[in-house]
XYZ file of C-alpha atoms in Angstrom:
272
model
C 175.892 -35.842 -83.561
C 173.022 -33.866 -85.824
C 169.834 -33.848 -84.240
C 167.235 -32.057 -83.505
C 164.315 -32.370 -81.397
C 161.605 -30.460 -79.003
C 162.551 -30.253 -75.323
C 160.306 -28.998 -72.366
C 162.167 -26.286 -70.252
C 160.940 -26.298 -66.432
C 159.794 -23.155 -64.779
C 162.559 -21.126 -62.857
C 165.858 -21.367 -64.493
C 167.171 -20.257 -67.725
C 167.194 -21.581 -71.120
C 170.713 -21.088 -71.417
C 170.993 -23.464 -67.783
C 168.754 -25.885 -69.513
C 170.147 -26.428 -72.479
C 173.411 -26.863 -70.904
C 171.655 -29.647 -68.841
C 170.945 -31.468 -72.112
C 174.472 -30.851 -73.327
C 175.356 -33.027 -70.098
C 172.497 -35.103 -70.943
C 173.473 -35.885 -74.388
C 177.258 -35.539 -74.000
C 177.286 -33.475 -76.609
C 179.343 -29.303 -76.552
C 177.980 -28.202 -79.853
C 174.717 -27.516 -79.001
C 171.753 -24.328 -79.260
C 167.860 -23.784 -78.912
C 165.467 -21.313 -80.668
C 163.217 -19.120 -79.042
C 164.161 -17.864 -75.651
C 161.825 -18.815 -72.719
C 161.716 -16.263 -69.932
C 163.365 -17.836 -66.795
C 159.483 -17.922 -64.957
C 158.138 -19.837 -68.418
C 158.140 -23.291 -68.943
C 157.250 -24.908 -72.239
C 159.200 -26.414 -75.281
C 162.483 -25.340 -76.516
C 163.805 -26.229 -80.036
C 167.441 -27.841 -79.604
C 169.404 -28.916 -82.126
C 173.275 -30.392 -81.940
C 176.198 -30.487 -84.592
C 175.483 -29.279 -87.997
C 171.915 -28.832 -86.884
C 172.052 -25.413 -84.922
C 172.990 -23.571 -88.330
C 169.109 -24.625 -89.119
C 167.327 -22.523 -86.561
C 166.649 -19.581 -89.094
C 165.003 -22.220 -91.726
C 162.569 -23.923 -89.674
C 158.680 -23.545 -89.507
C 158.546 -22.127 -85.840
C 154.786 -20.123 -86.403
C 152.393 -20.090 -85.436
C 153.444 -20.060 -81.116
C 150.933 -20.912 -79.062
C 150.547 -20.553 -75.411
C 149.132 -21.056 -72.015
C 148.760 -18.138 -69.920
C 147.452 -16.653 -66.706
C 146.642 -13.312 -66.005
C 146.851 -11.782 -62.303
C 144.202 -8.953 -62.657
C 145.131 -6.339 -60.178
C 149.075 -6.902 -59.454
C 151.594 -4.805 -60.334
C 154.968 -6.186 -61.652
C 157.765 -4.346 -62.809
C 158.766 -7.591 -65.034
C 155.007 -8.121 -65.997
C 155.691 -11.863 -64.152
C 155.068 -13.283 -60.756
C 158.486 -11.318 -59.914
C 159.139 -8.171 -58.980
C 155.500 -7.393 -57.260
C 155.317 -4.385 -56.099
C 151.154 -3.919 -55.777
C 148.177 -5.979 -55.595
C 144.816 -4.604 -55.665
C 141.666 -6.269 -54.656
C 139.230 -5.539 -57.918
C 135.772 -6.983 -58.141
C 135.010 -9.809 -61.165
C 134.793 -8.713 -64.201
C 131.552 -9.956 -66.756
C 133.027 -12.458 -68.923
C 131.215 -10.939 -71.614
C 133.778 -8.182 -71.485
C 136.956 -10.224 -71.056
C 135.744 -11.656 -74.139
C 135.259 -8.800 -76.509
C 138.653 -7.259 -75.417
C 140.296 -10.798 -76.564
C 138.639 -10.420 -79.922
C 139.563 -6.590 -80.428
C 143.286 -7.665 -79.757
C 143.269 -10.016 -82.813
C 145.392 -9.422 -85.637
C 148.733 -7.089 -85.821
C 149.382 -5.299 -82.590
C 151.865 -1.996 -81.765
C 153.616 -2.626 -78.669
C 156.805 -1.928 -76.743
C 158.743 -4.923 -75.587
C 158.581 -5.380 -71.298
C 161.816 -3.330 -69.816
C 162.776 -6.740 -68.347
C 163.623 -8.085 -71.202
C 166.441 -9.516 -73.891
C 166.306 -6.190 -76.117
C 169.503 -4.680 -76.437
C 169.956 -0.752 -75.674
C 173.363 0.310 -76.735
C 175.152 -2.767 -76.569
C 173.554 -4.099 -73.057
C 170.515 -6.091 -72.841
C 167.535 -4.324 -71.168
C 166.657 -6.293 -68.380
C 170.424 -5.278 -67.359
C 168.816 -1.625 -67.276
C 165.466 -2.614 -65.421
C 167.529 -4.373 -63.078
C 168.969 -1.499 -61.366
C 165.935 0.508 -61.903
C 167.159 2.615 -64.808
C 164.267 3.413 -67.593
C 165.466 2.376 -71.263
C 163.792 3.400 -74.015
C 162.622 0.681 -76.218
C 161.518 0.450 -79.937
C 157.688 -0.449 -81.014
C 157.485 -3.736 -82.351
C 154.254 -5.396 -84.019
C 153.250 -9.001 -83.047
C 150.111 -10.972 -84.942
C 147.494 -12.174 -82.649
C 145.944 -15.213 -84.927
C 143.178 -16.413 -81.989
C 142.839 -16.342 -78.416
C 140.682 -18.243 -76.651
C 139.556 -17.617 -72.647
C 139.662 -21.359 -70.844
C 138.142 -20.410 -67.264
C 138.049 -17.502 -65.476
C 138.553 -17.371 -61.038
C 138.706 -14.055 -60.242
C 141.685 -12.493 -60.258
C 143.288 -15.056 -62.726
C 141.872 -15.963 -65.925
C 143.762 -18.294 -68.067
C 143.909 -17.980 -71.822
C 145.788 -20.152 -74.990
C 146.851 -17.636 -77.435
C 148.623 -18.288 -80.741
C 150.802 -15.555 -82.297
C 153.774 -14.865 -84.540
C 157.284 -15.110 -83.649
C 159.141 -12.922 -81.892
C 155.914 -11.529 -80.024
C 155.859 -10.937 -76.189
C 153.151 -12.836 -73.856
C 153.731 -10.015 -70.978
C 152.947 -7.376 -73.669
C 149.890 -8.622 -74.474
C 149.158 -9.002 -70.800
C 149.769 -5.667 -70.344
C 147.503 -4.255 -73.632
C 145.060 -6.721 -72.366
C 144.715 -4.756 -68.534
C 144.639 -1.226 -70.478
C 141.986 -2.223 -72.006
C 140.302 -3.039 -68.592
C 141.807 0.037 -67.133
C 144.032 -2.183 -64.524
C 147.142 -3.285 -63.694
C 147.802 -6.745 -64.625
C 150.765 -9.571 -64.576
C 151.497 -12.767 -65.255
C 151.467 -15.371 -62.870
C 152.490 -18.342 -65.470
C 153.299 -18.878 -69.079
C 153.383 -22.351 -70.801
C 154.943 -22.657 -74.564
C 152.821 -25.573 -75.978
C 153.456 -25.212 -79.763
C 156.346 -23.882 -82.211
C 155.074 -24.591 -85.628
C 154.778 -28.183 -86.326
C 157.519 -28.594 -82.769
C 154.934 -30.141 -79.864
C 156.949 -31.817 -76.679
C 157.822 -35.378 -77.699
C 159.871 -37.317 -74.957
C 162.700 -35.465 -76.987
C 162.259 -37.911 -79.800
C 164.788 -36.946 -82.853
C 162.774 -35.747 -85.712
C 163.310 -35.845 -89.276
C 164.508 -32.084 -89.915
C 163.600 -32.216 -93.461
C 159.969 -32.097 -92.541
C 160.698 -29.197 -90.587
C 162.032 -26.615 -93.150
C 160.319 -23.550 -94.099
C 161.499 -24.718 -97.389
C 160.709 -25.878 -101.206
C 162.556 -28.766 -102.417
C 164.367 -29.100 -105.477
C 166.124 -31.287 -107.136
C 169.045 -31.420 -109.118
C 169.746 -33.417 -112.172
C 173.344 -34.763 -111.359
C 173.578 -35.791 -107.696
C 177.474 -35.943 -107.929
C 177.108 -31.787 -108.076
C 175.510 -32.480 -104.386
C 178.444 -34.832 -103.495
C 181.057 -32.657 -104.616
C 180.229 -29.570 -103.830
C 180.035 -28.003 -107.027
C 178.954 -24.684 -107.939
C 175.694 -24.584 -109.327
C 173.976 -22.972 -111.940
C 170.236 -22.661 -113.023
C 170.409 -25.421 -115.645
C 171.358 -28.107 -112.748
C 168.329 -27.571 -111.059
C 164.591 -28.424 -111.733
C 163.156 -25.356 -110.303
C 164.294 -22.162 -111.393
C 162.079 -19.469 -109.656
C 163.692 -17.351 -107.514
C 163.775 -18.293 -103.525
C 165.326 -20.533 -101.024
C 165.517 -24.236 -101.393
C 166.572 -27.524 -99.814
C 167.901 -30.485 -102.092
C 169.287 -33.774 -100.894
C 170.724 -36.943 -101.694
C 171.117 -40.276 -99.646
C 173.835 -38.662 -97.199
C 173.367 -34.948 -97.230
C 171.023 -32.088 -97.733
C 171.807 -28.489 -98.789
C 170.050 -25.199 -98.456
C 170.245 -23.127 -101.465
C 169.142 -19.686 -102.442
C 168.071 -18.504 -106.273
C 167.874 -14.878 -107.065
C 168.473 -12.815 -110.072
C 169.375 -16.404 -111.522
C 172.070 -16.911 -109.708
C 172.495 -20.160 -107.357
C 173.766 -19.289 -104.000
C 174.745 -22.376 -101.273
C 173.395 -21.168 -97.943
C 174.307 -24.548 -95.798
C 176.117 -26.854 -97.589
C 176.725 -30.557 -97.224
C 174.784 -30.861 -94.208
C 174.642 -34.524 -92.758
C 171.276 -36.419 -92.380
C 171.061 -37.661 -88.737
């Protein structure tokens, strides 16, 4: 079965346990999401089945937008509502100033990724480090911050809905965000609302096509498609150099032009 569809992840377990809830589910063993949720997050989780989990890498999965709280004044090791290990009692801050430090922190931001988390240090994920207390040393990353936008503040917690690039870190930014304010800060919750065009549906399939970070093309003799055949530059309508999907009534493949040469990335993949 090819499909592929948005699905909400709960709060406290995995997304490895939840997507092998939906394999259950769906009764279906080829099976894989994009975008790891932390096991405290909750939010939407691309899955796709069959054919479909070779796709992950050519969808439209940015901007990511999320639902966040901020603890101001706790301490976490994992920059969640685990691992606690302080909690100071701070007076309010003036929103005025929570405000201009969410507008400084728009655009590209330096940071290092939490220790408690998937980043792998010689072969071992880091969290596998953190969790015996051991110190890694971790790589600066940049993530985009394109808006962020305060939706209440009660002291200690304020709550924001950030949108950013992939591969960026919420609990980073939490962190940056109580430098700033000369604090310690965690966070208490964290809600994925948004991949790219992917919104929570009721799991309702989707029509992948629409979902490509693609171009389409299209090739003059469809039996190439059918067939398999290797391509050249004449076959196809566009020419420019880049990555492509083209389709016919049963399948669609991704294809890749450079230095005019046609290269099949997926092909023969099934519509659903």
């Amino acid at each position: 079965m090819n499909r592929i569809f948005a699905a909400f992840k709960p709060a406290e377990i995995s997304s490895n346990h939840f997507l092998n809830q939906l394999k259950k589910k769906y009764n279906n063993k080829k099976a894989g999401y994009s975008g790891t949720l932390d096991p405290f997050a909750k939010g939407i989780l691309i899955v796709a089945f069959g054919q479909y989990t070779k796709l992950f890498q050519f969808l439209k999965k940015t901007p990511k937008i999320y639902r966040a709280t901020l603890w101001l004044g706790a301490k976490s090791l994992s920059l969640d509502n685990k691992n606690i290990q302080e909690i100071k009692t701070l007076k309010p801050f003036n929103f005025s100033t929570l405000d201009r430090i969410s507008k400084e922190l728009l655009g590209l931001i330096d940071y290092f990724p939490p220790q408690f988390s998937a980043k792998k240090i010689e072969g071992k994920r880091a969290y596998e480090f953190a969790k015996k207390g051991e110190i890694v040393k971790l790589k600066s990353c940049t993530m985009e911050i394109f808006s962020c936008k305060i939706l209440h503040y009660n002291h200690p917690f304020l709550n924001i809905e950030i949108s950013v690039s992939e591969g960026s870190y919420i609990r980073s930014y939490c962190e940056i965000f109580a430098q700033k304010l000369g604090i310690n800060a965690t966070l208490s919750s964290l809600e994925r609302i948004k991949e790219g065009k992917f919104v929570y549906n009721n799991e309702k399939e989707i029509n992948v096509l629409e979902y490509l970070d693609l171009k389409p093309n299209f090739i003059w003799d469809l039996n190439k498609l059918e067939n398999g055949t290797k391509l050249n530059l004449n076959d196809l309508k566009y020419q420019d150099s880049g990555s492509y999907y083209i389709e016919n009534e049963k399948y669609f493949s991704i294809i890749n032009i450079n230095e005019n040469k046609v290269k099949y990335l997926l092909n023969k993949v099934e519509k659903c």
